[in-house]
């Protein structure tokens, strides 16, 4: 018998009051009549328990057996737990499937309730890649179905838990590329608006005549760092990134500003663009940002997130 | 007329205010006009503005009438003085404008699908929307839909509202003769086509000129600082800024929302002169926001374009759109806008 099972049985039996012991053990129906007759009730409880554990060991008690004992104990001591009430109903649901070539299953779910037929105009879509633990769902307006959907997906795909990632976008292809870490390969996008020659962010005089005065060496440094950070490939397409900041104010301007303040500043910052990563990539070469750009921004595809909560360490 | 672009950076000198300046409400414009009139050489001074406060005349304000001015988006225009406008002729103006609107719509010049020709125009004055007694009375023009059914003779839905006001307009009032009424700030809410028709009628009737009032980044920063400086019992909205980044080929917008208490904390930390806001303080306030942002993202917000600021007092967009949220500071916000309007007229 496993150490942990032995320990579990021991602790369960220790909880049982002496006057209930026989009743509960009989209800458990695991130890034989003969074994039960060997119990000496005039012992101290610790010795008694050790004896019982040895008896269980003789019978090779498993984890399931121990769990059953726990159930019986709880049934006898129901009031030790606080109980919530749930009402279930059989809501009708329309579910449709369509498989595509890349091992993707498109699932359409129209939700109904006890009283209404499924609403075909507000379905939820799930795209599940059967070879992976990932599913992409279209944001459902009917929020209350989200947990149910999560459970169904988990069970159907033979997983145990489902967690919503902090990643959201209109462009399913880009999300796939980020999640499956395929973005650093050249991939097809439907609306690729960056023609090849524009990716070479060299001295584009049309961009801004103010750049003329900058040091050439510095410009080259910026180009190189940008290249290293973002790579040579088209960026996956996201429309926004959101940062919830709770960080203290530390100024390099004037040390006295908010110097005594312990509390952080509560900020919410949102970057929006038709093509966010391409826009961020162009910031340092344009002189609007330093190079290297902040890791908070460059980590987006790598960390597979575009929603962040940042706190001081 | 010499042109001075307020968006240029001004050298930081400190000057002391003369007592007369303080009582008039010394603003940048005031000093400039005075010096021009006295024909002294103009030395640019850092602008100072009084922190908006409740107007002494606010007791006259009809709270019901003022309430509907809040929580609405208004498009801003500057308006040159009206020639031979009279407050005793408002009924006549209603009739004339009504006829004009109907005529214009029948000409097919206003293309608004499904619009009802049955409209009613009302001119009315709004008491208490002024800074000093010298300011002319503010007035309101409304277009209401008129019900087709004779039984329902009540006033219909308000389709369009425009109001004309002048808050602390002394600098303009002093320059015009008795025949003119100065109401340099015009705010409109409703269909653009209606604004155009109303504008045309006023221009023809009173020989005046409307001009859209854009608000540049410099003035938006001032508004953000002034409105953050206002004392509030409780905040109804977060403090938020919106920048537009001039990068290509993709556009990028950056929205930066900060808890209003934290914004106030930053302001209180940079604010030195009680009762007044100085250029230096505005710059420092914005620099704090820029530097906090830069620390995290390595992006220089100062190199981008501020297009919108939003606080619990009011929100303003660079395209000349404003929404006032706080009754207490209505006059203060309008005073600032009047100043910008007067500046544009000159």
XYZ file of C-alpha atoms in Angstrom:
659
model
C 0.000 0.000 0.000
C 1.220 3.413 -0.930
C 2.628 5.644 1.833
C 0.306 8.457 0.901
C -2.735 6.167 0.913
C -1.773 4.839 4.320
C -1.420 8.362 5.635
C -4.754 9.352 4.113
C -6.583 6.413 5.681
C -4.931 7.072 9.025
C -6.026 10.711 9.097
C -9.551 9.861 8.005
C -9.976 7.280 10.708
C -8.536 9.672 13.307
C -11.373 12.071 12.528
C -14.036 9.466 13.248
C -15.426 9.668 16.811
C -15.056 6.400 18.696
C -18.784 5.839 19.030
C -19.217 5.953 15.248
C -16.217 3.851 14.345
C -17.873 0.490 13.937
C -20.877 1.935 12.098
C -18.690 3.697 9.598
C -16.314 0.780 9.111
C -19.288 -1.510 8.516
C -20.759 0.920 6.019
C -17.393 1.024 4.285
C -17.598 -2.731 3.887
C -13.900 -3.040 3.125
C -12.496 -4.828 6.130
C -13.853 -8.312 6.713
C -15.980 -9.346 9.696
C -13.038 -11.257 11.080
C -10.793 -8.259 10.850
C -13.368 -6.039 12.543
C -13.591 -8.482 15.421
C -9.898 -8.042 16.146
C -10.374 -4.387 17.080
C -9.686 -3.657 20.737
C -11.721 -0.580 21.752
C -9.997 -0.222 25.057
C -6.763 0.813 23.410
C -5.698 4.375 23.049
C -6.946 5.813 19.783
C -3.503 6.125 18.181
C -2.773 2.436 18.656
C -6.232 1.538 17.458
C -5.726 3.543 14.289
C -2.345 1.990 13.641
C -3.941 -1.420 13.987
C -6.667 -0.527 11.499
C -4.150 0.810 9.008
C -2.275 -2.479 9.241
C -5.508 -4.327 8.553
C -6.089 -2.153 5.477
C -2.603 -2.882 4.344
C -3.255 -6.603 4.601
C -6.137 -6.109 2.226
C -4.143 -3.866 -0.129
C -6.362 -0.827 0.199
C -6.161 1.431 -2.840
C -6.672 5.151 -3.239
C -10.215 4.503 -4.402
C -10.974 2.556 -1.246
C -9.595 5.357 0.891
C -11.660 7.887 -1.029
C -14.774 5.823 -0.416
C -14.072 5.876 3.319
C -13.804 9.641 3.113
C -17.182 9.809 1.366
C -18.814 7.772 4.085
C -17.275 9.913 6.799
C -18.535 13.053 5.069
C -21.994 11.567 4.674
C -22.094 11.095 8.409
C -20.788 14.636 9.013
C -22.527 16.605 6.321
C -22.875 19.710 8.456
C -19.124 20.182 8.496
C -19.312 21.457 4.956
C -21.185 24.439 3.565
C -23.354 23.557 0.606
C -24.333 25.669 -2.413
C -27.290 24.944 -4.616
C -27.200 24.664 -8.397
C -30.101 24.206 -10.683
C -29.444 22.577 -14.005
C -31.586 22.701 -17.061
C -31.488 21.054 -20.371
C -30.833 23.937 -22.747
C -31.146 23.063 -26.369
C -28.025 23.690 -28.388
C -27.320 23.515 -32.108
C -23.853 22.232 -32.776
C -22.332 21.894 -36.214
C -18.878 20.767 -37.292
C -16.710 21.277 -40.284
C -13.226 19.939 -40.682
C -10.552 21.641 -42.720
C -7.318 20.363 -44.135
C -4.940 21.675 -41.500
C -6.396 19.434 -38.769
C -8.689 22.249 -37.755
C -12.250 21.600 -36.706
C -14.657 24.520 -36.973
C -17.446 24.168 -34.454
C -20.531 26.318 -34.511
C -22.730 26.489 -31.418
C -26.079 28.215 -31.209
C -27.317 28.564 -27.639
C -30.820 28.171 -26.298
C -32.266 28.120 -22.814
C -34.876 26.117 -20.999
C -37.509 28.391 -22.451
C -36.205 29.407 -25.843
C -34.933 27.739 -28.966
C -31.300 28.211 -29.924
C -30.574 31.723 -31.206
C -29.102 31.145 -34.647
C -28.030 34.767 -34.997
C -25.612 34.825 -32.099
C -23.589 31.648 -32.429
C -20.196 31.040 -30.941
C -17.467 29.661 -33.152
C -14.659 27.486 -31.947
C -11.719 26.498 -34.082
C -9.980 23.558 -32.535
C -6.678 22.183 -33.759
C -6.929 18.532 -32.913
C -3.208 17.910 -32.773
C -2.727 20.674 -30.239
C -4.143 21.824 -26.903
C -5.353 25.064 -28.465
C -8.784 26.292 -29.350
C -9.748 29.714 -30.659
C -13.208 31.031 -29.900
C -15.088 33.962 -31.323
C -16.127 36.324 -28.529
C -19.588 35.335 -27.570
C -22.113 37.976 -26.680
C -23.823 35.474 -24.476
C -21.275 35.555 -21.690
C -22.978 33.064 -19.454
C -22.206 30.260 -21.848
C -18.463 30.720 -21.594
C -17.843 28.365 -18.651
C -20.048 25.728 -20.207
C -18.187 26.014 -23.468
C -14.879 25.727 -21.664
C -15.951 22.585 -19.892
C -17.291 21.003 -23.033
C -14.085 21.692 -24.935
C -11.951 20.359 -22.134
C -13.865 17.133 -21.815
C -14.249 16.583 -25.545
C -10.552 17.067 -26.165
C -9.630 14.891 -23.193
C -7.915 17.640 -21.232
C -8.434 18.624 -17.621
C -8.282 22.332 -17.491
C -8.852 25.270 -19.731
C -7.295 28.689 -19.376
C -7.970 31.798 -21.365
C -4.759 33.293 -22.731
C -4.196 37.054 -22.713
C -4.207 37.189 -26.461
C -6.878 38.552 -28.733
C -7.123 39.712 -32.335
C -9.330 39.763 -35.444
C -6.790 37.892 -37.442
C -7.034 34.184 -36.795
C -4.043 33.450 -39.026
C -1.875 35.754 -36.978
C -3.080 34.290 -33.714
C -2.238 30.837 -35.023
C 1.181 32.017 -36.097
C 1.847 33.445 -32.655
C 0.440 30.550 -30.660
C 2.175 27.885 -32.704
C 5.319 29.985 -32.902
C 5.335 29.995 -36.658
C 5.542 33.743 -37.108
C 9.197 33.784 -37.829
C 8.614 31.890 -40.984
C 7.289 33.621 -44.020
C 3.568 32.996 -43.988
C 0.694 34.042 -46.166
C -1.580 36.758 -44.955
C -4.720 37.783 -46.752
C -4.046 41.483 -46.725
C -0.329 41.865 -46.726
C 0.068 45.580 -47.083
C 3.813 45.802 -46.719
C 5.439 45.386 -50.119
C 8.919 43.934 -50.011
C 10.793 47.126 -50.781
C 9.261 48.983 -47.848
C 10.536 46.426 -45.416
C 13.996 47.662 -46.086
C 13.811 50.672 -43.789
C 16.846 52.335 -45.181
C 17.326 56.023 -45.798
C 13.829 56.846 -46.955
C 14.108 60.555 -47.662
C 10.372 60.884 -48.155
C 9.729 59.893 -44.587
C 11.044 62.821 -42.685
C 13.510 65.491 -43.596
C 14.332 66.072 -39.940
C 16.245 62.795 -39.903
C 18.865 64.249 -42.231
C 20.710 65.788 -39.332
C 21.136 62.553 -37.418
C 24.358 60.740 -37.101
C 24.632 58.087 -39.814
C 26.265 55.591 -37.473
C 23.419 55.933 -35.021
C 20.898 55.354 -37.780
C 22.648 52.195 -38.793
C 22.735 50.984 -35.215
C 19.002 51.539 -34.926
C 18.359 49.678 -38.177
C 20.377 46.740 -37.017
C 18.703 46.473 -33.626
C 15.270 46.777 -35.213
C 16.170 44.017 -37.616
C 17.365 41.779 -34.804
C 14.297 42.398 -32.700
C 11.630 42.081 -35.334
C 13.313 39.893 -37.890
C 13.050 40.050 -41.610
C 9.626 38.518 -41.995
C 6.174 40.117 -42.089
C 4.855 40.578 -38.588
C 1.751 38.714 -37.468
C -1.224 41.005 -37.503
C -2.653 42.326 -34.269
C -4.772 45.442 -33.816
C -4.008 46.343 -30.235
C -2.015 45.726 -27.097
C -3.190 46.723 -23.660
C -1.110 47.294 -20.522
C -2.487 47.708 -17.049
C 0.299 49.409 -15.102
C 0.608 49.766 -11.366
C 4.093 51.099 -10.967
C 5.680 53.819 -8.926
C 6.658 57.099 -10.465
C 10.401 57.430 -10.843
C 11.442 60.566 -12.578
C 14.774 61.448 -14.061
C 13.539 65.023 -14.489
C 13.243 66.242 -10.991
C 13.841 64.005 -8.031
C 11.358 65.726 -5.795
C 8.215 64.986 -7.769
C 6.106 62.402 -5.956
C 9.212 61.402 -4.038
C 7.389 60.496 -0.828
C 4.568 58.712 -2.541
C 4.488 55.020 -1.815
C 1.499 54.165 -3.937
C 2.002 53.324 -7.579
C 0.377 55.208 -10.434
C -2.575 53.342 -11.855
C -2.487 53.559 -15.630
C -4.133 51.775 -18.509
C -2.307 52.077 -21.794
C -3.661 50.888 -25.079
C -1.855 50.808 -28.415
C -4.124 50.549 -31.473
C -3.229 50.204 -35.097
C -4.443 48.441 -38.229
C -1.176 46.490 -37.976
C 0.337 47.005 -34.550
C 3.625 45.154 -34.819
C 4.551 46.781 -38.107
C 3.778 50.183 -36.601
C 5.937 49.454 -33.534
C 8.729 48.267 -35.791
C 8.801 51.632 -37.544
C 9.036 53.719 -34.358
C 12.770 53.522 -33.646
C 13.856 54.162 -37.246
C 11.514 57.178 -37.252
C 13.176 58.570 -34.142
C 10.007 58.348 -32.075
C 11.295 55.555 -29.875
C 14.659 54.440 -28.578
C 16.346 51.360 -29.923
C 16.123 48.787 -28.507
C 12.393 49.187 -28.061
C 10.984 48.223 -24.696
C 10.688 44.471 -24.080
C 7.117 45.112 -22.960
C 6.333 45.685 -26.631
C 8.752 43.356 -28.355
C 7.739 40.354 -26.278
C 4.208 40.275 -27.656
C 4.599 37.512 -30.239
C 7.105 35.612 -28.177
C 5.045 35.632 -24.983
C 1.850 35.127 -26.977
C 0.113 37.913 -25.129
C -1.375 41.265 -25.952
C -2.954 41.947 -22.572
C -0.541 42.665 -19.756
C -0.624 43.507 -16.079
C 2.575 45.140 -14.940
C 3.512 45.751 -11.322
C 6.693 46.853 -9.623
C 8.710 43.881 -8.512
C -1.828 92.508 -37.686
C 1.136 90.783 -36.207
C 0.698 87.081 -35.917
C 1.823 85.259 -32.856
C 1.612 81.543 -32.812
C 0.834 80.450 -29.310
C 2.152 76.995 -30.004
C 5.737 78.137 -30.216
C 7.656 77.564 -27.031
C 7.963 80.696 -24.976
C 11.033 81.605 -22.986
C 10.605 81.015 -19.301
C 10.729 84.351 -17.603
C 8.785 85.217 -14.527
C 6.926 88.466 -14.393
C 4.860 89.797 -11.591
C 1.227 90.562 -12.163
C -0.042 94.073 -11.680
C -3.132 94.329 -9.463
C -5.294 95.548 -12.385
C -4.295 92.493 -14.346
C -5.379 90.211 -11.569
C -8.901 91.586 -11.357
C -9.551 91.460 -15.065
C -8.197 87.955 -15.110
C -4.807 88.438 -16.664
C -4.409 86.170 -19.587
C -1.818 85.969 -22.224
C -4.084 87.678 -24.702
C -4.934 90.525 -22.378
C -1.345 91.482 -21.905
C -0.626 91.190 -25.560
C -3.494 93.415 -26.640
C -2.664 95.985 -24.006
C 0.926 96.235 -25.080
C -0.021 96.484 -28.726
C -2.388 99.304 -27.982
C 0.238 101.111 -25.947
C 2.673 100.504 -28.784
C 5.351 99.149 -26.559
C 7.644 96.419 -27.764
C 6.182 93.054 -27.091
C 8.118 90.779 -24.767
C 6.721 87.263 -24.751
C 5.769 86.301 -21.232
C 4.797 82.884 -19.968
C 1.029 82.718 -20.004
C -0.752 82.418 -16.714
C -4.333 81.555 -16.215
C -6.556 81.540 -13.195
C -7.716 78.116 -12.190
C -11.382 77.831 -13.236
C -13.750 78.587 -10.426
C -17.464 79.135 -10.051
C -18.562 82.372 -11.646
C -20.036 84.904 -9.230
C -23.025 85.073 -11.535
C -23.744 81.416 -11.362
C -26.649 81.958 -8.993
C -28.622 83.311 -11.951
C -28.061 80.184 -13.949
C -31.170 78.106 -14.509
C -29.920 74.658 -13.552
C -32.419 72.917 -15.794
C -31.350 74.808 -18.868
C -27.710 74.352 -18.084
C -28.082 70.636 -17.378
C -28.804 69.852 -20.982
C -25.547 71.555 -22.020
C -23.602 68.944 -20.078
C -22.778 65.436 -21.257
C -23.266 66.358 -24.917
C -20.648 66.632 -27.588
C -20.393 70.153 -29.051
C -18.558 71.170 -32.195
C -16.767 74.481 -31.714
C -16.606 77.541 -33.922
C -15.328 81.038 -33.481
C -17.717 83.790 -34.536
C -16.968 87.375 -35.439
C -19.174 90.052 -33.839
C -22.817 90.231 -34.992
C -23.885 93.493 -36.641
C -27.148 94.995 -35.443
C -28.304 91.968 -33.508
C -31.021 92.679 -30.955
C -32.226 90.544 -28.067
C -35.704 92.024 -28.416
C -36.104 90.579 -31.889
C -35.697 86.935 -31.023
C -39.227 86.003 -32.052
C -38.722 87.673 -35.404
C -35.431 85.844 -35.899
C -37.155 82.540 -35.125
C -39.711 83.216 -37.825
C -37.143 84.307 -40.403
C -34.783 81.437 -39.751
C -37.648 78.973 -39.863
C -38.669 80.225 -43.298
C -35.077 80.117 -44.451
C -34.622 76.528 -43.357
C -37.773 75.378 -45.081
C -36.753 77.194 -48.262
C -33.274 75.707 -48.215
C -34.551 72.217 -47.653
C -37.078 72.522 -50.419
C -34.300 73.619 -52.707
C -32.823 70.250 -51.963
C -29.602 71.711 -50.656
C -29.720 69.796 -47.432
C -29.604 66.135 -48.240
C -30.663 64.360 -45.122
C -32.603 61.238 -45.939
C -36.009 61.007 -44.395
C -35.843 64.402 -42.814
C -39.039 66.058 -41.927
C -39.684 69.514 -43.396
C -41.914 70.284 -40.479
C -39.570 71.980 -38.135
C -39.817 74.710 -35.584
C -37.044 77.094 -34.706
C -36.730 78.621 -31.260
C -34.403 81.383 -30.135
C -34.024 81.795 -26.401
C -31.600 83.445 -24.015
C -29.717 81.492 -21.387
C -29.179 83.462 -18.227
C -25.968 83.308 -16.282
C -23.660 81.978 -18.978
C -21.241 84.880 -18.787
C -18.119 85.901 -16.960
C -18.742 89.538 -16.076
C -21.758 91.797 -16.391
C -20.211 93.282 -19.486
C -20.465 90.003 -21.373
C -23.527 89.860 -23.618
C -26.235 87.384 -22.716
C -25.777 83.903 -24.165
C -28.527 82.671 -26.455
C -29.674 79.403 -27.830
C -31.088 78.325 -31.185
C -32.923 75.043 -31.377
C -34.521 73.183 -34.235
C -37.350 70.961 -33.132
C -39.330 68.549 -35.197
C -42.933 69.596 -35.428
C -45.486 66.873 -35.116
C -47.698 66.253 -38.147
C -50.773 65.570 -36.076
C -52.707 68.667 -35.045
C -53.773 67.040 -31.804
C -50.221 66.753 -30.604
C -49.344 70.388 -30.415
C -46.484 69.860 -28.054
C -42.895 70.532 -28.884
C -41.262 67.749 -30.767
C -37.841 66.229 -30.497
C -34.841 68.547 -30.482
C -33.004 67.909 -33.735
C -30.273 70.484 -33.497
C -28.953 72.906 -30.903
C -26.541 75.787 -31.245
C -25.574 78.305 -28.639
C -23.657 81.532 -28.687
C -21.785 82.828 -25.700
C -19.085 85.104 -24.436
C -17.222 84.502 -21.180
C -14.789 87.215 -20.052
C -14.715 88.634 -23.550
C -13.452 92.070 -22.502
C -10.557 92.103 -24.885
C -12.917 91.751 -27.821
C -15.702 93.915 -26.414
C -13.355 96.842 -26.068
C -12.464 96.787 -29.742
C -15.936 97.011 -31.274
C -18.574 99.687 -31.524
C -22.099 99.670 -30.059
C -23.641 98.212 -33.211
C -21.917 94.929 -32.686
C -22.767 92.105 -30.308
C -19.793 89.968 -29.385
C -20.486 86.307 -28.854
C -17.288 84.778 -30.148
C -17.895 81.221 -29.033
C -20.414 79.084 -30.911
C -21.187 75.461 -30.025
C -23.306 73.147 -32.171
C -24.842 69.748 -31.624
C -26.739 67.924 -34.340
C -26.553 67.259 -38.058
C -23.792 69.041 -39.915
C -26.246 70.040 -42.641
C -28.306 71.988 -40.139
C -25.207 73.723 -38.800
C -24.389 74.803 -42.345
C -27.861 76.234 -42.951
C -27.965 78.098 -39.644
C -24.477 79.393 -40.272
C -25.399 80.696 -43.697
C -28.437 82.528 -42.355
C -26.479 84.197 -39.556
C -23.714 85.201 -41.895
C -26.171 86.797 -44.291
C -28.277 88.449 -41.616
C -25.595 89.767 -39.277
C -22.563 90.052 -41.528
C -20.516 87.738 -39.365
C -18.251 84.817 -40.047
C -18.033 81.337 -38.517
C -14.776 79.462 -38.458
C -14.205 75.966 -37.076
C -12.211 76.168 -33.888
C -9.507 73.560 -33.816
C -7.623 72.976 -30.567
C -3.922 72.332 -30.987
C -1.771 70.105 -28.793
C -0.452 73.076 -26.839
C -3.929 74.141 -25.789
C -5.011 70.585 -25.117
C -2.116 70.264 -22.671
C -3.251 73.434 -20.947
C -6.769 72.089 -20.692
C -5.539 68.803 -19.278
C -3.515 70.600 -16.611
C -6.246 73.105 -15.728
C -8.942 70.494 -15.490
C -6.727 68.226 -13.408
C -6.137 71.200 -11.114
C -9.863 71.584 -10.452
C -10.978 70.381 -7.059
C -13.536 67.609 -7.384
C -15.617 65.939 -4.695
C -15.654 62.754 -6.653
C -14.437 61.708 -10.059
C -16.919 60.524 -12.655
C -14.410 59.668 -15.333
C -10.843 58.540 -15.649
C -8.230 60.994 -16.907
C -7.263 59.981 -20.410
C -5.041 61.208 -23.214
C -4.932 60.103 -26.813
C -1.899 60.521 -29.026
C -1.656 59.907 -32.728
C 1.746 58.679 -33.839
C 2.997 59.850 -37.217
C 4.583 56.605 -38.270
C 4.216 55.034 -41.633
C 2.922 53.046 -43.321
C 0.623 52.037 -40.483
C -0.999 54.539 -38.146
C -0.727 54.036 -34.412
C -2.862 55.480 -31.651
C -1.773 55.473 -28.037
C -4.373 55.879 -25.336
C -3.040 56.638 -21.850
C -5.556 56.540 -19.041
C -4.488 57.388 -15.513
C -6.515 57.200 -12.332
C -7.782 60.745 -11.658
C -6.469 60.712 -8.092
C -3.010 59.829 -9.360
C -3.168 62.558 -12.004
C -4.112 64.998 -9.241
C -1.213 63.775 -7.142
C 1.218 64.517 -9.964
C -0.363 67.935 -10.454
C -0.216 68.795 -6.767
C 3.432 67.847 -6.784
C 4.314 70.271 -9.599
C 1.929 73.055 -8.683
C 3.513 75.996 -6.897
C 1.480 79.163 -7.425
C -1.834 79.065 -5.596
C -4.880 80.052 -7.633
C -2.926 80.147 -10.887
C -1.571 77.816 -13.512
C 1.690 78.681 -15.243
C 3.253 77.465 -18.468
C 6.085 75.938 -16.525
C 3.708 73.873 -14.436
C 1.804 72.660 -17.494
C 5.055 71.609 -19.154
C 6.250 69.828 -16.048
C 2.937 68.038 -15.611
C 3.061 66.747 -19.181
C 6.739 65.873 -18.826
C 5.896 63.691 -15.843
C 3.392 61.771 -17.917
C 5.852 61.510 -20.801
C 8.674 60.303 -18.604
C 6.567 57.680 -16.831
C 5.529 56.379 -20.224
C 9.048 56.454 -21.588
C 10.356 54.521 -18.623
C 8.147 51.585 -19.576
C 7.934 51.752 -23.338
C 10.984 53.739 -24.508
C 8.686 55.806 -26.715
C 8.878 59.622 -26.791
C 5.294 60.783 -26.582
C 6.472 64.357 -26.995
C 7.364 63.457 -30.593
C 3.778 62.462 -31.308
C 0.585 64.455 -31.664
C -1.812 64.925 -28.759
C -5.329 64.737 -30.170
C -7.647 64.283 -27.215
C -7.748 64.901 -23.472
C -10.472 63.727 -21.184
C -11.072 64.390 -17.482
C -13.983 64.429 -15.060
C -14.378 68.147 -15.750
C -14.537 67.973 -19.538
C -13.089 66.327 -22.603
C -11.746 67.995 -25.740
C -10.675 66.773 -29.161
C -8.269 68.514 -31.482
C -10.943 68.707 -34.198
C -12.744 71.249 -32.037
C -15.100 69.002 -30.135
C -15.883 69.413 -26.492
C -17.963 67.689 -23.875
C -18.475 69.300 -20.473
C -19.197 66.931 -17.620
C -19.083 69.111 -14.549
C -21.624 71.808 -13.788
C -19.319 73.479 -11.294
C -16.655 74.332 -13.854
C -18.865 75.055 -16.855
C -18.037 78.760 -16.834
C -14.334 78.118 -16.376
C -14.167 75.777 -19.366
C -16.186 78.196 -21.512
C -13.906 81.052 -20.492
C -10.900 79.158 -21.767
C -12.674 78.343 -25.032
C -13.820 81.951 -25.442
C -10.210 82.985 -25.175
C -9.217 80.563 -27.919
C -12.097 81.764 -30.086
C -11.159 85.412 -29.659
C -7.578 84.567 -30.504
C -8.711 82.928 -33.716
C -10.844 85.886 -34.711
C -8.022 88.327 -34.422
